[in-house]
PDB file of C-alpha atoms in Angstrom:
ATOM      1  CA  MET A  56     -88.699  52.017 261.313  1.00 37.00           C
ATOM      2  CA  LYS A  57     -88.167  48.605 259.917  1.00 36.00           C
ATOM      3  CA  PRO A  58     -87.759  48.606 256.248  1.00 41.00           C
ATOM      4  CA  ARG A  59     -89.412  46.129 254.424  1.00 44.00           C
ATOM      5  CA  LEU A  60     -86.697  43.324 253.839  1.00 40.00           C
ATOM      6  CA  LEU A  61     -84.215  45.576 253.582  1.00 43.00           C
ATOM      7  CA  LEU A  62     -82.092  44.797 256.754  1.00 38.00           C
ATOM      8  CA  ALA A  63     -82.373  40.922 255.748  1.00 40.00           C
ATOM      9  CA  VAL A  64     -79.334  38.932 257.058  1.00 35.00           C
ATOM     10  CA  PRO A  65     -76.798  39.093 253.577  1.00 40.00           C
ATOM     11  CA  LEU A  66     -75.394  35.349 254.802  1.00 34.00           C
ATOM     12  CA  VAL A  67     -78.826  34.032 254.212  1.00 34.00           C
ATOM     13  CA  VAL A  68     -78.645  35.464 250.654  1.00 39.00           C
ATOM     14  CA  ALA A  69     -75.200  34.413 250.491  1.00 37.00           C
ATOM     15  CA  ALA A  70     -76.099  30.779 251.345  1.00 33.00           C
ATOM     16  CA  VAL A  71     -79.217  30.458 248.641  1.00 37.00           C
ATOM     17  CA  LEU A  72     -76.397  31.586 245.895  1.00 38.00           C
ATOM     18  CA  LEU A  73     -73.913  28.841 246.775  1.00 34.00           C
ATOM     19  CA  VAL A  74     -76.186  26.097 246.488  1.00 34.00           C
ATOM     20  CA  GLY A  75     -78.735  27.699 243.961  1.00 37.00           C
ATOM     21  CA  PRO A  76     -79.097  26.369 240.508  1.00 40.00           C
ATOM     22  CA  ALA A  77     -77.167  27.484 237.373  1.00 47.00           C
ATOM     23  CA  ALA A  78     -78.382  30.619 235.830  1.00 47.00           C
ATOM     24  CA  PRO A  79     -80.393  29.719 232.653  1.00 51.00           C
ATOM     25  CA  ALA A  80     -78.957  30.075 229.366  1.00 61.00           C
ATOM     26  CA  VAL A  81     -79.054  33.571 228.384  1.00 58.00           C
ATOM     27  CA  ARG A  82     -81.758  34.500 225.431  1.00 80.00           C
ATOM     28  CA  GLY A  83     -80.262  38.097 224.272  1.00 94.00           C
ATOM     29  CA  VAL A  84     -77.970  40.567 225.375  1.00 97.00           C
ATOM     30  CA  PRO A  85     -77.104  40.190 229.215  1.00 98.00           C
ATOM     31  CA  LEU A  86     -78.218  42.837 231.325  1.00 98.00           C
ATOM     32  CA  MET A  87     -77.753  42.624 234.782  1.00 98.00           C
ATOM     33  CA  PRO A  88     -80.075  44.613 237.548  1.00 99.00           C
ATOM     34  CA  LEU A  89     -77.671  45.061 240.529  1.00 99.00           C
ATOM     35  CA  GLY A  90     -78.452  46.117 243.974  1.00 98.00           C
ATOM     36  CA  ASP A  91     -80.255  45.728 247.129  1.00 98.00           C
ATOM     37  CA  SER A  92     -84.407  45.178 248.030  1.00 98.00           C
ATOM     38  CA  ILE A  93     -84.872  48.376 245.774  1.00 98.00           C
ATOM     39  CA  THR A  94     -83.894  46.523 242.634  1.00 98.00           C
ATOM     40  CA  TYR A  95     -85.327  42.863 244.160  1.00 98.00           C
ATOM     41  CA  GLY A  96     -88.611  44.786 244.600  1.00 98.00           C
ATOM     42  CA  ASN A  97     -91.676  44.163 246.458  1.00 98.00           C
ATOM     43  CA  PRO A  98     -91.660  40.896 248.501  1.00 97.00           C
ATOM     44  CA  GLU A  99     -95.809  41.094 248.894  1.00 97.00           C
ATOM     45  CA  THR A 100     -96.608  42.047 244.924  1.00 98.00           C
ATOM     46  CA  GLY A 101     -93.681  41.332 243.247  1.00 98.00           C
ATOM     47  CA  VAL A 102     -93.505  44.458 241.465  1.00 98.00           C
ATOM     48  CA  SER A 103     -90.093  45.956 240.743  1.00 98.00           C
ATOM     49  CA  TYR A 104     -88.631  48.681 238.503  1.00 98.00           C
ATOM     50  CA  ARG A 105     -88.006  45.346 236.016  1.00 98.00           C
ATOM     51  CA  THR A 106     -91.709  45.245 235.560  1.00 98.00           C
ATOM     52  CA  SER A 107     -92.086  48.146 233.816  1.00 98.00           C
ATOM     53  CA  LEU A 108     -88.743  48.022 232.207  1.00 98.00           C
ATOM     54  CA  TRP A 109     -89.282  44.531 230.745  1.00 98.00           C
ATOM     55  CA  GLN A 110     -92.452  45.633 229.328  1.00 97.00           C
ATOM     56  CA  HIS A 111     -90.766  48.759 227.738  1.00 97.00           C
ATOM     57  CA  LEU A 112     -88.076  46.128 226.309  1.00 96.00           C
ATOM     58  CA  GLN A 113     -90.656  44.080 224.663  1.00 94.00           C
ATOM     59  CA  SER A 114     -91.794  46.779 222.166  1.00 90.00           C
ATOM     60  CA  ASP A 115     -88.160  48.118 221.914  1.00 86.00           C
ATOM     61  CA  PRO A 116     -86.873  47.875 218.105  1.00 86.00           C
ATOM     62  CA  GLY A 117     -83.125  47.477 219.605  1.00 81.00           C
ATOM     63  CA  PRO A 118     -81.361  44.299 220.369  1.00 89.00           C
ATOM     64  CA  ARG A 119     -83.423  41.749 222.652  1.00 94.00           C
ATOM     65  CA  LEU A 120     -82.193  42.216 226.216  1.00 97.00           C
ATOM     66  CA  ASP A 121     -82.325  39.379 228.645  1.00 97.00           C
ATOM     67  CA  PHE A 122     -82.122  39.888 232.702  1.00 98.00           C
ATOM     68  CA  VAL A 123     -79.469  37.962 234.239  1.00 98.00           C
ATOM     69  CA  GLY A 124     -78.642  37.267 237.872  1.00 98.00           C
ATOM     70  CA  SER A 125     -78.989  34.556 240.105  1.00 98.00           C
ATOM     71  CA  VAL A 126     -81.802  35.678 241.885  1.00 98.00           C
ATOM     72  CA  ARG A 127     -84.981  34.801 240.480  1.00 98.00           C
ATOM     73  CA  TRP A 128     -87.953  36.916 241.842  1.00 97.00           C
ATOM     74  CA  GLY A 129     -90.998  39.288 240.293  1.00 98.00           C
ATOM     75  CA  ASN A 130     -94.300  39.450 238.287  1.00 97.00           C
ATOM     76  CA  LEU A 131     -92.686  39.264 234.701  1.00 97.00           C
ATOM     77  CA  PRO A 132     -91.696  36.455 232.789  1.00 97.00           C
ATOM     78  CA  ASP A 133     -87.977  37.345 232.795  1.00 97.00           C
ATOM     79  CA  ARG A 134     -87.261  37.327 236.412  1.00 98.00           C
ATOM     80  CA  ASP A 135     -83.390  37.249 236.598  1.00 98.00           C
ATOM     81  CA  ASN A 136     -81.655  39.467 238.917  1.00 98.00           C
ATOM     82  CA  GLU A 137     -78.857  40.639 241.544  1.00 98.00           C
ATOM     83  CA  GLY A 138     -81.065  42.367 244.115  1.00 98.00           C
ATOM     84  CA  HIS A 139     -80.171  41.273 247.283  1.00 98.00           C
ATOM     85  CA  PRO A 140     -82.100  42.876 249.922  1.00 98.00           C
ATOM     86  CA  GLY A 141     -80.148  44.253 253.214  1.00 98.00           C
ATOM     87  CA  MET A 142     -77.019  44.290 251.423  1.00 98.00           C
ATOM     88  CA  ARG A 143     -74.597  47.280 251.606  1.00 98.00           C
ATOM     89  CA  ILE A 144     -71.609  48.365 248.753  1.00 98.00           C
ATOM     90  CA  ASP A 145     -69.318  46.670 250.436  1.00 98.00           C
ATOM     91  CA  GLU A 146     -71.126  43.390 250.541  1.00 98.00           C
ATOM     92  CA  LEU A 147     -72.228  43.532 247.335  1.00 98.00           C
ATOM     93  CA  ARG A 148     -68.307  43.781 246.321  1.00 98.00           C
ATOM     94  CA  SER A 149     -67.487  41.048 248.191  1.00 98.00           C
ATOM     95  CA  TRP A 150     -69.692  39.040 245.736  1.00 98.00           C
ATOM     96  CA  ILE A 151     -69.552  40.676 242.517  1.00 98.00           C
ATOM     97  CA  ASP A 152     -66.887  38.636 240.873  1.00 98.00           C
ATOM     98  CA  TYR A 153     -68.964  35.444 241.538  1.00 98.00           C
ATOM     99  CA  TRP A 154     -72.083  37.138 239.943  1.00 98.00           C
ATOM    100  CA  LEU A 155     -69.955  38.481 236.940  1.00 98.00           C
ATOM    101  CA  LEU A 156     -68.441  35.118 236.250  1.00 98.00           C
ATOM    102  CA  LEU A 157     -71.940  33.770 236.659  1.00 97.00           C
ATOM    103  CA  ASN A 158     -73.797  36.260 234.380  1.00 97.00           C
ATOM    104  CA  ARG A 159     -71.126  38.060 231.803  1.00 97.00           C
ATOM    105  CA  PRO A 160     -73.257  41.180 231.445  1.00 98.00           C
ATOM    106  CA  ARG A 161     -73.004  43.358 228.578  1.00 98.00           C
ATOM    107  CA  TYR A 162     -74.907  46.033 230.427  1.00 98.00           C
ATOM    108  CA  VAL A 163     -75.196  46.774 234.459  1.00 99.00           C
ATOM    109  CA  LEU A 164     -78.221  48.894 236.133  1.00 99.00           C
ATOM    110  CA  LEU A 165     -76.315  49.735 239.624  1.00 99.00           C
ATOM    111  CA  HIS A 166     -78.697  50.925 242.375  1.00 99.00           C
ATOM    112  CA  ILE A 167     -76.493  50.937 245.529  1.00 98.00           C
ATOM    113  CA  GLY A 168     -76.162  52.558 248.959  1.00 98.00           C
ATOM    114  CA  THR A 169     -79.728  52.645 250.524  1.00 98.00           C
ATOM    115  CA  ASN A 170     -78.396  50.264 253.343  1.00 98.00           C
ATOM    116  CA  ASP A 171     -75.188  52.139 253.663  1.00 98.00           C
ATOM    117  CA  VAL A 172     -77.063  55.329 254.475  1.00 98.00           C
ATOM    118  CA  VAL A 173     -79.808  53.437 256.667  1.00 98.00           C
ATOM    119  CA  GLN A 174     -77.271  52.076 258.877  1.00 98.00           C
ATOM    120  CA  ALA A 175     -74.781  55.137 258.478  1.00 97.00           C
ATOM    121  CA  HIS A 176     -72.175  52.753 257.890  1.00 98.00           C
ATOM    122  CA  ASP A 177     -68.743  54.781 257.301  1.00 98.00           C
ATOM    123  CA  LEU A 178     -70.568  57.184 255.205  1.00 98.00           C
ATOM    124  CA  ALA A 179     -67.608  59.659 254.591  1.00 98.00           C
ATOM    125  CA  ASN A 180     -66.158  56.755 252.498  1.00 98.00           C
ATOM    126  CA  ALA A 181     -69.337  55.310 250.855  1.00 98.00           C
ATOM    127  CA  PRO A 182     -68.481  57.340 247.559  1.00 98.00           C
ATOM    128  CA  ALA A 183     -65.027  55.575 247.851  1.00 98.00           C
ATOM    129  CA  ARG A 184     -66.500  52.157 248.015  1.00 98.00           C
ATOM    130  CA  LEU A 185     -68.838  52.664 245.470  1.00 99.00           C
ATOM    131  CA  GLN A 186     -65.905  53.585 242.847  1.00 98.00           C
ATOM    132  CA  ASP A 187     -64.024  50.419 243.980  1.00 98.00           C
ATOM    133  CA  LEU A 188     -67.379  48.294 243.148  1.00 99.00           C
ATOM    134  CA  VAL A 189     -67.919  49.881 239.490  1.00 99.00           C
ATOM    135  CA  GLU A 190     -64.206  50.076 238.915  1.00 98.00           C
ATOM    136  CA  ARG A 191     -64.102  45.934 239.439  1.00 98.00           C
ATOM    137  CA  ILE A 192     -66.669  45.552 237.576  1.00 98.00           C
ATOM    138  CA  THR A 193     -65.345  47.391 234.311  1.00 98.00           C
ATOM    139  CA  SER A 194     -61.983  45.431 235.102  1.00 98.00           C
ATOM    140  CA  ARG A 195     -63.705  42.163 235.237  1.00 98.00           C
ATOM    141  CA  VAL A 196     -65.975  42.536 232.255  1.00 98.00           C
ATOM    142  CA  PRO A 197     -63.925  44.226 229.271  1.00 96.00           C
ATOM    143  CA  GLY A 198     -66.553  46.334 227.180  1.00 97.00           C
ATOM    144  CA  VAL A 199     -69.554  46.433 229.913  1.00 98.00           C
ATOM    145  CA  THR A 200     -71.501  49.639 230.012  1.00 98.00           C
ATOM    146  CA  VAL A 201     -72.333  50.227 233.671  1.00 99.00           C
ATOM    147  CA  LEU A 202     -75.433  52.781 234.709  1.00 99.00           C
ATOM    148  CA  VAL A 203     -74.626  53.837 238.034  1.00 99.00           C
ATOM    149  CA  ALA A 204     -77.874  55.953 239.762  1.00 99.00           C
ATOM    150  CA  SER A 205     -78.410  57.983 242.354  1.00 98.00           C
ATOM    151  CA  ILE A 206     -80.487  56.324 245.131  1.00 98.00           C
ATOM    152  CA  VAL A 207     -84.338  57.244 245.434  1.00 98.00           C
ATOM    153  CA  PRO A 208     -85.306  59.524 248.160  1.00 98.00           C
ATOM    154  CA  SER A 209     -86.962  59.098 251.301  1.00 98.00           C
ATOM    155  CA  SER A 210     -89.696  60.632 253.327  1.00 97.00           C
ATOM    156  CA  ASP A 211     -87.724  60.833 256.913  1.00 98.00           C
ATOM    157  CA  PRO A 212     -85.948  63.853 256.683  1.00 98.00           C
ATOM    158  CA  GLY A 213     -83.020  63.125 258.484  1.00 97.00           C
ATOM    159  CA  LEU A 214     -82.434  59.637 256.478  1.00 98.00           C
ATOM    160  CA  ASN A 215     -83.008  62.153 253.095  1.00 98.00           C
ATOM    161  CA  GLU A 216     -80.584  64.353 254.174  1.00 98.00           C
ATOM    162  CA  ARG A 217     -77.986  61.574 254.101  1.00 98.00           C
ATOM    163  CA  ILE A 218     -79.347  60.199 251.003  1.00 98.00           C
ATOM    164  CA  ASN A 219     -78.597  63.833 249.153  1.00 98.00           C
ATOM    165  CA  THR A 220     -75.002  63.788 250.420  1.00 98.00           C
ATOM    166  CA  TYR A 221     -74.701  60.587 248.952  1.00 98.00           C
ATOM    167  CA  ASN A 222     -75.729  61.373 245.908  1.00 98.00           C
ATOM    168  CA  ALA A 223     -74.259  64.388 245.436  1.00 98.00           C
ATOM    169  CA  ALA A 224     -71.009  62.430 245.270  1.00 98.00           C
ATOM    170  CA  VAL A 225     -71.977  60.097 242.528  1.00 98.00           C
ATOM    171  CA  PRO A 226     -71.322  61.817 239.382  1.00 98.00           C
ATOM    172  CA  GLY A 227     -68.038  62.348 240.751  1.00 98.00           C
ATOM    173  CA  VAL A 228     -67.336  58.888 240.933  1.00 98.00           C
ATOM    174  CA  VAL A 229     -68.818  58.075 237.279  1.00 98.00           C
ATOM    175  CA  ALA A 230     -66.648  60.471 236.201  1.00 98.00           C
ATOM    176  CA  SER A 231     -63.767  59.267 238.050  1.00 98.00           C
ATOM    177  CA  VAL A 232     -64.196  55.637 236.487  1.00 98.00           C
ATOM    178  CA  ARG A 233     -65.157  57.278 233.357  1.00 98.00           C
ATOM    179  CA  ALA A 234     -62.003  58.945 232.971  1.00 98.00           C
ATOM    180  CA  THR A 235     -59.792  55.477 233.065  1.00 97.00           C
ATOM    181  CA  GLY A 236     -61.480  54.760 229.689  1.00 98.00           C
ATOM    182  CA  ALA A 237     -64.565  52.740 230.890  1.00 98.00           C
ATOM    183  CA  ASP A 238     -67.923  52.723 229.876  1.00 98.00           C
ATOM    184  CA  VAL A 239     -69.602  54.332 232.605  1.00 98.00           C
ATOM    185  CA  ARG A 240     -72.824  56.697 232.909  1.00 98.00           C
ATOM    186  CA  PHE A 241     -74.849  58.364 235.666  1.00 98.00           C
ATOM    187  CA  VAL A 242     -78.508  57.698 235.778  1.00 98.00           C
ATOM    188  CA  ASP A 243     -80.078  60.579 238.118  1.00 98.00           C
ATOM    189  CA  LEU A 244     -83.062  58.398 239.354  1.00 98.00           C
ATOM    190  CA  ASN A 245     -83.441  60.533 242.597  1.00 98.00           C
ATOM    191  CA  ALA A 246     -84.023  63.874 240.363  1.00 98.00           C
ATOM    192  CA  ARG A 247     -86.790  62.123 238.594  1.00 98.00           C
ATOM    193  CA  MET A 248     -88.536  60.123 241.758  1.00 98.00           C
ATOM    194  CA  SER A 249     -90.758  62.337 244.222  1.00 97.00           C
ATOM    195  CA  LEU A 250     -91.645  61.558 247.640  1.00 98.00           C
ATOM    196  CA  SER A 251     -94.683  60.847 246.517  1.00 98.00           C
ATOM    197  CA  ASP A 252     -93.482  57.601 244.772  1.00 98.00           C
ATOM    198  CA  ILE A 253     -92.048  56.219 248.364  1.00 98.00           C
ATOM    199  CA  SER A 254     -94.117  53.786 250.347  1.00 98.00           C
ATOM    200  CA  SER A 255     -95.437  54.078 253.870  1.00 97.00           C
ATOM    201  CA  ASP A 256     -92.507  52.363 254.805  1.00 97.00           C
ATOM    202  CA  LYS A 257     -90.462  55.690 253.953  1.00 97.00           C
ATOM    203  CA  LEU A 258     -87.692  53.978 252.257  1.00 97.00           C
ATOM    204  CA  HIS A 259     -88.790  51.759 249.390  1.00 98.00           C
ATOM    205  CA  PRO A 260     -90.757  52.880 246.158  1.00 98.00           C
ATOM    206  CA  SER A 261     -94.530  51.871 246.176  1.00 98.00           C
ATOM    207  CA  ASP A 262     -95.634  49.808 243.302  1.00 98.00           C
ATOM    208  CA  ALA A 263     -96.400  52.851 241.407  1.00 98.00           C
ATOM    209  CA  GLY A 264     -92.954  54.416 242.507  1.00 98.00           C
ATOM    210  CA  PHE A 265     -91.142  51.146 241.010  1.00 98.00           C
ATOM    211  CA  LEU A 266     -93.060  51.335 238.117  1.00 98.00           C
ATOM    212  CA  LYS A 267     -92.006  54.900 237.521  1.00 98.00           C
ATOM    213  CA  MET A 268     -88.546  54.074 238.344  1.00 98.00           C
ATOM    214  CA  GLY A 269     -88.702  51.492 235.778  1.00 98.00           C
ATOM    215  CA  ASP A 270     -89.626  53.886 233.156  1.00 98.00           C
ATOM    216  CA  ILE A 271     -86.164  56.513 234.305  1.00 98.00           C
ATOM    217  CA  TRP A 272     -84.092  53.130 233.746  1.00 98.00           C
ATOM    218  CA  TYR A 273     -85.916  52.367 230.177  1.00 98.00           C
ATOM    219  CA  ASP A 274     -84.596  56.106 229.160  1.00 98.00           C
ATOM    220  CA  ALA A 275     -81.134  55.606 230.258  1.00 98.00           C
ATOM    221  CA  VAL A 276     -80.841  51.713 228.706  1.00 97.00           C
ATOM    222  CA  ALA A 277     -82.490  53.076 225.328  1.00 96.00           C
ATOM    223  CA  SER A 278     -79.619  55.939 225.326  1.00 96.00           C
ATOM    224  CA  VAL A 279     -76.714  53.176 225.555  1.00 96.00           C
ATOM    225  CA  VAL A 280     -78.040  50.267 223.273  1.00 94.00           C
ATOM    226  CA  PRO A 281     -77.209  50.855 219.550  1.00 84.00           C
TER     227      PRO A 281
END
């Protein structure tokens, strides 16, 4: 199985970040989509969860939210995001200070852990790595709200079993960080996604699945934005 872009070399992404242009001026309340290729979206069609999330936000009566990030990709007017194909939790953690300084988000949508599961990378400690990442975000950006998602399912049975094990630990991670006074919320994306929402690579959402994912994210965002 060769997942679409998921295992791209992170150093290439890092090089782009170092030489790329500065992020544009924020046009509203900054919201940072953060994760791997599932945040980045379909590299062929440009569809991502951000596509439908952005559409929902345009008709929302609340404050205007502006996607922020050093990556620009997607079939929508606001393409900014921090979706980095191939990255694991620890690799996001190594860049998070830079991205937070660049973007200064008020809200963060975090979907990460798929590459840890695919690579079977020290899975016993994956929840601890996730907690360290979330704690770093909340400590570096006072007042930030972080929405932490369970990762989407896979139609590969063995992989999906590992995904379920990882997801079972995510609510506890969120609860631990919330106990410090940080505004961290759990979003159970996995519970609302089905195997019919997954593409033929057995790992990424299909375009229709991405749009459904954006609907779920919107419900979560609408519940926290005043």
